[in-house]
Amino acid sequence: MARLRRTPPHELDPEAKTLYDGITSGPRGRFMVDEHGGLTGPFNAMLLSPPVGDPLQRLGAAIRYRSTLTDRARELAILVVAGHQDSAFEQSAHEPIARDLGFAEEQLAALRAGDTPELDDPGERAVLRVARALVTKGDLDDEEYAVLGERELFELTTLVGYYTTLALQLRVFRV
C-alpha cells in the first residue's frame, strides 16, 4: 500500500504547486498524473521537498531528453537498474517505451531477470556491460571504463545513479 497520498494540485502549497506545474507541463507530464490530478510514480514524493525535488526532476528530464545516449541505450540502462532494484514501477513505465523502440519480449524478460539479452548493436552491448557493472559492483575496472567515451560514460553513470535513487524512493514510499 502506498505510504503517500497523491495530493491534488489545488491542495498544494505554492512552492509544491510550482514544482507540480513544472513536472506536468513537460514531456513526461501527461504520463505522470492520475485521474484526480495527483502525481504518480516518483514525482509525488518530489513534492514533499520542492528545493530537492525540482533539481531531481530536472536531472531526470536532462537524462531522458538531452543526453547523447541513444533512446535504446537509455532504456536498456534504465531497465538494467529496474531489474537489479526489482523496481516494478520503473519496469512497467519503461518496458513499453523499450518495446516501441524495438526490444523483443525475450530481451525484456532477460533484463527483468538480470540475464544478458541478445543485442546486435555493439554500442548497446557496451552500455549493458557498463550499466551491469555499475549496479552490481558500483565501479568499473579499466577495461569496462574504456568501452565508452567519457561523455557517454558520464551520462550513463548519472542515469544509473538517478534511476537507482528513484527505485529507492519508489520502494520506501511504496509506490
Coordinates of N, CA and C in Angstrom, one line a residue:
M1 N 0.8 -1.2 0.0 CA 0.0 0.0 0.0 C 0.9 1.2 0.0
A2 N 0.5 2.2 -0.8 CA 1.3 3.4 -0.9 C 1.3 4.2 0.5
R3 N 2.4 4.7 0.7 CA 2.6 5.5 2.0 C 2.3 6.9 1.9
L4 N 2.3 7.4 0.7 CA 2.0 8.9 0.4 C 0.6 9.0 -0.3
R5 N -0.1 10.0 0.2 CA -1.3 10.3 -0.5 C -0.9 11.2 -1.7
R6 N -1.6 10.9 -2.8 CA -1.4 11.8 -4.0 C -2.3 13.0 -3.9
T7 N -1.6 14.1 -3.7 CA -2.2 15.4 -3.4 C -2.7 16.0 -4.7
P8 N -4.0 16.3 -4.8 CA -4.5 17.1 -6.0 C -3.8 18.4 -6.0
P9 N -3.6 19.0 -7.2 CA -2.9 20.2 -7.3 C -3.5 21.4 -6.6
H10 N -4.8 21.4 -6.4 CA -5.5 22.6 -5.7 C -5.2 22.5 -4.2
E11 N -4.6 21.5 -3.7 CA -4.3 21.4 -2.3 C -2.8 21.6 -2.0
L12 N -2.0 21.9 -3.0 CA -0.6 22.0 -2.8 C -0.2 23.5 -2.4
D13 N 0.8 23.6 -1.6 CA 1.3 24.9 -1.2 C 2.0 25.5 -2.5
P14 N 2.2 26.8 -2.5 CA 2.7 27.5 -3.7 C 4.0 26.9 -4.3
E15 N 4.9 26.6 -3.4 CA 6.2 26.0 -3.8 C 6.0 24.6 -4.5
A16 N 5.2 23.8 -3.9 CA 4.9 22.5 -4.4 C 4.1 22.6 -5.7
K17 N 3.2 23.6 -5.8 CA 2.4 23.8 -7.0 C 3.3 24.2 -8.2
T18 N 4.3 25.0 -7.9 CA 5.2 25.4 -8.9 C 6.0 24.2 -9.5
L19 N 6.4 23.3 -8.6 CA 7.1 22.1 -9.0 C 6.1 21.2 -9.8
Y20 N 4.9 21.0 -9.3 CA 3.9 20.2 -9.9 C 3.7 20.7 -11.4
D21 N 3.6 22.0 -11.5 CA 3.4 22.6 -12.9 C 4.6 22.4 -13.8
G22 N 5.8 22.4 -13.2 CA 7.0 22.1 -14.0 C 7.0 20.7 -14.5
I23 N 6.6 19.8 -13.6 CA 6.6 18.4 -14.0 C 5.5 18.1 -15.0
T24 N 4.3 18.6 -14.8 CA 3.2 18.2 -15.6 C 3.2 19.0 -17.0
S25 N 3.9 20.1 -17.1 CA 4.0 20.8 -18.3 C 5.1 20.3 -19.3
G26 N 5.9 19.4 -18.8 CA 7.0 18.8 -19.6 C 6.5 17.6 -20.3
P27 N 7.5 17.0 -21.1 CA 7.1 15.9 -22.0 C 6.6 14.6 -21.2
R28 N 7.0 14.5 -19.9 CA 6.6 13.3 -19.2 C 5.3 13.6 -18.5
G29 N 4.8 14.8 -18.4 CA 3.7 15.2 -17.6 C 2.4 14.4 -17.8
R30 N 2.1 14.2 -19.0 CA 0.8 13.5 -19.3 C 0.8 12.1 -18.8
F31 N 2.0 11.5 -18.6 CA 2.0 10.1 -18.2 C 2.0 10.0 -16.7
M32 N 2.3 11.1 -16.0 CA 2.5 11.0 -14.5 C 1.4 11.6 -13.7
V33 N 0.2 11.7 -14.2 CA -0.9 12.3 -13.5 C -2.1 11.3 -13.5
D34 N -2.6 11.1 -12.3 CA -3.8 10.2 -12.1 C -5.1 11.0 -12.5
E35 N -6.2 10.3 -12.4 CA -7.5 10.9 -12.8 C -7.9 12.0 -11.9
H36 N -7.3 12.2 -10.8 CA -7.6 13.3 -9.9 C -6.6 14.4 -9.9
G37 N -5.6 14.3 -10.8 CA -4.6 15.3 -10.9 C -3.4 15.1 -10.1
G38 N -3.4 14.0 -9.2 CA -2.2 13.7 -8.4 C -1.1 13.1 -9.2
L39 N 0.1 13.4 -8.8 CA 1.3 12.8 -9.5 C 1.5 11.4 -9.1
T40 N 1.9 10.6 -10.1 CA 2.1 9.2 -9.9 C 3.7 8.9 -9.9
G41 N 4.0 7.7 -9.7 CA 5.4 7.3 -9.7 C 6.3 8.1 -8.7
P42 N 7.5 8.4 -9.0 CA 8.4 9.0 -8.1 C 8.1 10.5 -7.9
F43 N 7.3 11.1 -8.8 CA 7.1 12.5 -8.8 C 6.3 13.0 -7.6
N44 N 5.4 12.2 -7.1 CA 4.6 12.6 -6.0 C 5.5 12.9 -4.8
A45 N 6.5 12.0 -4.5 CA 7.4 12.2 -3.4 C 8.2 13.5 -3.5
M46 N 8.5 13.9 -4.8 CA 9.3 15.1 -5.0 C 8.6 16.3 -4.5
L47 N 7.3 16.3 -4.4 CA 6.5 17.4 -3.9 C 6.7 17.7 -2.4
L48 N 7.2 16.6 -1.7 CA 7.5 16.8 -0.2 C 8.6 17.8 0.0
S49 N 9.5 18.0 -0.9 CA 10.6 18.9 -0.7 C 10.9 19.5 -2.1
P50 N 10.2 20.6 -2.5 CA 10.4 21.2 -3.8 C 11.9 21.6 -4.0
P51 N 12.6 22.1 -3.0 CA 14.0 22.5 -3.2 C 14.9 21.3 -3.6
V52 N 14.6 20.1 -3.2 CA 15.3 18.9 -3.6 C 14.6 18.3 -4.8
G53 N 13.3 18.2 -4.8 CA 12.5 17.6 -5.8 C 12.7 18.2 -7.2
D54 N 12.7 19.5 -7.2 CA 12.8 20.2 -8.5 C 14.2 19.9 -9.2
P55 N 15.3 20.0 -8.6 CA 16.6 19.7 -9.2 C 16.6 18.2 -9.6
L56 N 16.0 17.4 -8.8 CA 16.0 15.9 -9.1 C 15.2 15.7 -10.4
Q57 N 14.0 16.3 -10.5 CA 13.2 16.0 -11.7 C 13.8 16.7 -12.9
R58 N 14.5 17.8 -12.7 CA 15.2 18.4 -13.9 C 16.4 17.5 -14.3
L59 N 17.1 16.9 -13.4 CA 18.1 15.9 -13.8 C 17.5 14.8 -14.6
G60 N 16.4 14.3 -14.1 CA 15.7 13.2 -14.9 C 15.3 13.6 -16.3
A61 N 14.8 14.9 -16.4 CA 14.5 15.4 -17.8 C 15.7 15.5 -18.6
A62 N 16.8 15.9 -18.1 CA 18.1 16.1 -18.9 C 18.5 14.7 -19.3
I63 N 18.5 13.7 -18.4 CA 18.9 12.4 -18.8 C 18.0 11.8 -19.9
R64 N 16.7 12.0 -19.8 CA 15.7 11.4 -20.7 C 15.7 12.1 -22.1
Y65 N 15.9 13.5 -22.1 CA 15.6 14.2 -23.3 C 16.8 15.0 -23.8
R66 N 17.9 15.1 -23.1 CA 19.0 15.9 -23.6 C 20.4 15.2 -23.6
S67 N 20.5 14.0 -23.2 CA 21.8 13.3 -23.2 C 22.1 12.8 -24.6
T68 N 23.3 12.4 -24.8 CA 23.8 11.9 -26.1 C 23.5 10.4 -26.2
L69 N 23.1 9.7 -25.1 CA 22.7 8.3 -25.2 C 21.6 8.1 -26.2
T70 N 21.7 7.1 -27.0 CA 20.5 6.8 -27.9 C 19.3 6.4 -27.0
D71 N 18.2 6.5 -27.6 CA 16.9 6.1 -26.9 C 17.0 4.7 -26.5
R72 N 17.5 3.8 -27.3 CA 17.6 2.4 -27.0 C 18.6 2.2 -25.9
A73 N 19.7 2.8 -25.9 CA 20.8 2.7 -24.9 C 20.2 3.2 -23.6
R74 N 19.5 4.3 -23.6 CA 19.0 4.8 -22.4 C 18.0 3.9 -21.7
E75 N 17.0 3.4 -22.5 CA 16.0 2.5 -22.0 C 16.6 1.2 -21.5
L76 N 17.6 0.7 -22.3 CA 18.4 -0.5 -21.8 C 19.0 -0.3 -20.5
A77 N 19.6 0.8 -20.3 CA 20.3 1.1 -19.0 C 19.2 1.2 -17.8
I78 N 18.1 1.9 -18.2 CA 17.1 2.1 -17.2 C 16.5 0.7 -16.7
L79 N 16.3 -0.2 -17.7 CA 15.8 -1.5 -17.4 C 16.8 -2.4 -16.7
V80 N 18.1 -2.1 -16.9 CA 19.1 -2.8 -16.1 C 18.9 -2.4 -14.6
V81 N 18.8 -1.1 -14.4 CA 18.6 -0.7 -13.0 C 17.3 -1.2 -12.4
A82 N 16.2 -1.1 -13.2 CA 14.9 -1.6 -12.7 C 15.0 -3.1 -12.4
G83 N 15.6 -3.9 -13.2 CA 15.7 -5.3 -12.9 C 16.6 -5.6 -11.7
H84 N 17.7 -4.9 -11.6 CA 18.6 -5.1 -10.4 C 17.9 -4.6 -9.1
Q85 N 17.2 -3.5 -9.2 CA 16.5 -3.0 -8.0 C 15.1 -3.6 -7.8
D86 N 14.7 -4.5 -8.7 CA 13.4 -5.1 -8.6 C 12.3 -4.0 -8.5
S87 N 12.4 -3.0 -9.4 CA 11.5 -1.9 -9.3 C 10.4 -2.1 -10.4
A88 N 9.3 -2.5 -9.8 CA 8.1 -2.8 -10.7 C 7.6 -1.6 -11.4
F89 N 7.6 -0.4 -10.7 CA 7.1 0.8 -11.4 C 8.0 1.2 -12.5
E90 N 9.3 1.2 -12.3 CA 10.3 1.5 -13.4 C 10.1 0.5 -14.6
Q91 N 10.0 -0.8 -14.3 CA 9.8 -1.7 -15.3 C 8.5 -1.5 -16.1
S92 N 7.4 -1.2 -15.4 CA 6.1 -1.0 -16.1 C 6.1 0.3 -16.8
A93 N 6.9 1.3 -16.4 CA 6.9 2.6 -17.1 C 7.8 2.5 -18.3
H94 N 8.9 1.7 -18.2 CA 9.9 1.8 -19.3 C 9.9 0.6 -20.3
E95 N 9.3 -0.5 -19.9 CA 9.2 -1.6 -20.8 C 8.4 -1.2 -22.1
P96 N 7.2 -0.5 -21.9 CA 6.5 -0.1 -23.2 C 7.3 0.8 -24.1
I97 N 8.1 1.7 -23.5 CA 9.0 2.5 -24.3 C 10.0 1.7 -25.0
A98 N 10.6 0.7 -24.3 CA 11.6 -0.2 -24.9 C 10.9 -1.0 -26.1
R99 N 9.7 -1.5 -25.8 CA 9.0 -2.2 -26.9 C 8.8 -1.3 -28.1
D100 N 8.4 -0.1 -27.9 CA 8.2 0.8 -29.0 C 9.6 1.1 -29.8
L101 N 10.7 0.9 -29.1 CA 12.0 1.1 -29.7 C 12.5 -0.2 -30.3
G102 N 11.8 -1.2 -30.3 CA 12.1 -2.5 -31.0 C 12.7 -3.6 -30.1
F103 N 12.7 -3.4 -28.8 CA 13.1 -4.5 -28.0 C 12.1 -5.6 -28.0
A104 N 12.6 -6.8 -28.1 CA 11.7 -8.0 -28.1 C 11.3 -8.4 -26.7
E105 N 10.2 -9.2 -26.6 CA 9.8 -9.7 -25.3 C 10.9 -10.5 -24.6
E106 N 11.6 -11.3 -25.4 CA 12.7 -12.1 -24.8 C 13.8 -11.3 -24.2
Q107 N 14.1 -10.2 -24.9 CA 15.1 -9.2 -24.3 C 14.6 -8.6 -23.0
L108 N 13.4 -8.2 -23.0 CA 12.8 -7.5 -21.8 C 12.8 -8.5 -20.7
A109 N 12.4 -9.8 -20.9 CA 12.4 -10.8 -19.9 C 13.8 -11.1 -19.4
A110 N 14.8 -11.1 -20.2 CA 16.1 -11.3 -19.8 C 16.6 -10.1 -18.9
L111 N 16.2 -8.9 -19.3 CA 16.6 -7.7 -18.4 C 15.9 -7.8 -17.1
R112 N 14.6 -8.2 -17.1 CA 13.9 -8.3 -15.8 C 14.5 -9.3 -14.9
A113 N 15.0 -10.4 -15.5 CA 15.6 -11.5 -14.7 C 17.1 -11.2 -14.3
G114 N 17.7 -10.2 -14.9 CA 19.1 -9.9 -14.6 C 20.0 -10.7 -15.5
D115 N 19.4 -11.3 -16.6 CA 20.2 -12.0 -17.6 C 20.7 -11.1 -18.7
T116 N 21.5 -11.6 -19.6 CA 22.0 -10.9 -20.7 C 21.2 -11.1 -22.0
P117 N 20.5 -10.1 -22.4 CA 19.8 -10.3 -23.7 C 20.7 -10.3 -24.9
E118 N 20.2 -10.9 -26.0 CA 20.9 -10.8 -27.2 C 20.8 -9.4 -27.8
L119 N 21.9 -8.8 -28.1 CA 21.9 -7.4 -28.6 C 22.8 -7.4 -29.8
D120 N 22.3 -6.9 -31.0 CA 23.1 -6.9 -32.2 C 24.1 -5.7 -32.2
D121 N 23.7 -4.6 -31.6 CA 24.4 -3.4 -31.7 C 25.6 -3.4 -30.6
P122 N 26.8 -3.2 -31.1 CA 28.0 -3.2 -30.2 C 27.9 -2.1 -29.1
G123 N 27.4 -0.9 -29.5 CA 27.2 0.2 -28.6 C 26.2 -0.2 -27.4
E124 N 25.2 -0.8 -27.8 CA 24.2 -1.3 -26.8 C 24.8 -2.4 -25.9
R125 N 25.6 -3.2 -26.5 CA 26.3 -4.3 -25.6 C 27.2 -3.6 -24.6
A126 N 27.9 -2.5 -25.1 CA 28.8 -1.8 -24.2 C 28.0 -1.1 -23.1
V127 N 26.9 -0.5 -23.4 CA 26.1 0.2 -22.4 C 25.6 -0.9 -21.4
L128 N 25.1 -2.0 -21.9 CA 24.7 -3.1 -21.0 C 25.8 -3.5 -20.1
R129 N 27.0 -3.7 -20.6 CA 28.1 -4.2 -19.8 C 28.4 -3.2 -18.7
V130 N 28.5 -1.9 -19.1 CA 28.8 -0.9 -18.1 C 27.7 -0.7 -17.0
A131 N 26.5 -0.7 -17.5 CA 25.4 -0.5 -16.6 C 25.3 -1.6 -15.6
R132 N 25.5 -2.9 -16.1 CA 25.5 -4.0 -15.2 C 26.7 -3.9 -14.1
A133 N 27.8 -3.5 -14.6 CA 29.0 -3.4 -13.6 C 28.6 -2.3 -12.6
L134 N 28.0 -1.2 -13.0 CA 27.7 -0.1 -12.1 C 26.7 -0.6 -11.0
V135 N 25.6 -1.4 -11.4 CA 24.6 -1.8 -10.5 C 25.1 -2.9 -9.6
T136 N 26.0 -3.7 -10.1 CA 26.4 -4.9 -9.3 C 27.6 -4.6 -8.4
K137 N 28.6 -3.8 -8.9 CA 29.7 -3.6 -8.1 C 30.0 -2.1 -7.8
G138 N 29.2 -1.2 -8.4 CA 29.4 0.2 -8.1 C 30.7 0.8 -8.6
D139 N 31.3 0.2 -9.6 CA 32.6 0.7 -10.1 C 32.9 0.0 -11.4
L140 N 33.9 0.5 -12.1 CA 34.3 -0.1 -13.4 C 35.8 -0.4 -13.3
D141 N 36.2 -1.6 -13.8 CA 37.6 -1.8 -14.0 C 38.1 -1.1 -15.2
D142 N 39.4 -1.1 -15.5 CA 39.9 -0.3 -16.6 C 39.3 -0.7 -17.9
E143 N 39.1 -2.0 -18.1 CA 38.6 -2.5 -19.4 C 37.1 -2.0 -19.6
E144 N 36.3 -2.1 -18.5 CA 34.9 -1.6 -18.6 C 34.9 -0.1 -18.8
Y145 N 35.8 0.6 -18.2 CA 35.9 2.1 -18.3 C 36.1 2.5 -19.7
A146 N 36.9 1.7 -20.4 CA 37.4 2.0 -21.8 C 36.4 1.7 -22.9
V147 N 35.2 1.0 -22.6 CA 34.3 0.6 -23.7 C 33.4 1.8 -24.2
L148 N 33.3 2.9 -23.4 CA 32.5 4.0 -23.8 C 33.4 5.3 -23.8
G149 N 32.9 6.3 -24.5 CA 33.6 7.6 -24.5 C 33.3 8.2 -23.1
E150 N 34.1 9.2 -22.7 CA 33.9 9.8 -21.4 C 32.6 10.5 -21.2
R151 N 32.1 11.2 -22.3 CA 30.9 11.9 -22.1 C 29.7 10.9 -22.0
E152 N 29.7 9.8 -22.8 CA 28.7 8.8 -22.7 C 28.8 8.1 -21.3
L153 N 30.0 7.9 -20.9 CA 30.2 7.2 -19.5 C 29.7 8.1 -18.4
F154 N 29.9 9.4 -18.5 CA 29.4 10.4 -17.5 C 27.9 10.3 -17.5
E155 N 27.3 10.4 -18.7 CA 25.8 10.4 -18.8 C 25.2 9.1 -18.3
L156 N 25.9 8.0 -18.6 CA 25.4 6.7 -18.2 C 25.5 6.5 -16.6
T157 N 26.6 6.9 -16.1 CA 26.7 6.8 -14.6 C 25.7 7.7 -13.9
T158 N 25.4 8.9 -14.5 CA 24.4 9.8 -13.9 C 23.0 9.1 -14.0
L159 N 22.7 8.5 -15.2 CA 21.5 7.8 -15.4 C 21.3 6.7 -14.4
V160 N 22.3 5.9 -14.2 CA 22.2 4.7 -13.3 C 22.0 5.3 -11.8
G161 N 22.7 6.3 -11.5 CA 22.5 6.9 -10.1 C 21.1 7.5 -9.9
Y162 N 20.6 8.2 -11.0 CA 19.3 8.8 -10.9 C 18.2 7.7 -10.7
Y163 N 18.3 6.7 -11.6 CA 17.2 5.7 -11.6 C 17.4 4.8 -10.3
T164 N 18.6 4.6 -9.8 CA 18.7 3.9 -8.5 C 18.1 4.7 -7.4
T165 N 18.3 6.0 -7.4 CA 17.6 6.9 -6.4 C 16.1 6.8 -6.5
L166 N 15.6 6.8 -7.7 CA 14.1 6.7 -7.9 C 13.6 5.3 -7.4
A167 N 14.4 4.3 -7.7 CA 14.0 2.9 -7.3 C 13.9 2.9 -5.7
L168 N 14.9 3.5 -5.1 CA 14.9 3.5 -3.6 C 13.7 4.3 -3.1
Q169 N 13.4 5.5 -3.7 CA 12.2 6.2 -3.2 C 10.9 5.5 -3.5
L170 N 10.8 4.9 -4.7 CA 9.6 4.2 -5.0 C 9.4 3.0 -4.0
R171 N 10.5 2.4 -3.6 CA 10.4 1.3 -2.6 C 10.0 1.8 -1.2
V172 N 10.6 2.8 -0.8 CA 10.4 3.4 0.6 C 9.0 3.9 0.7
F173 N 8.5 4.6 -0.3 CA 7.2 5.2 -0.3 C 6.1 4.3 -0.8
R174 N 6.5 3.1 -1.2 CA 5.5 2.0 -1.6 C 4.7 2.5 -2.8
V175 N 5.4 3.0 -3.8 CA 4.7 3.5 -5.0 C 4.5 2.3 -5.9

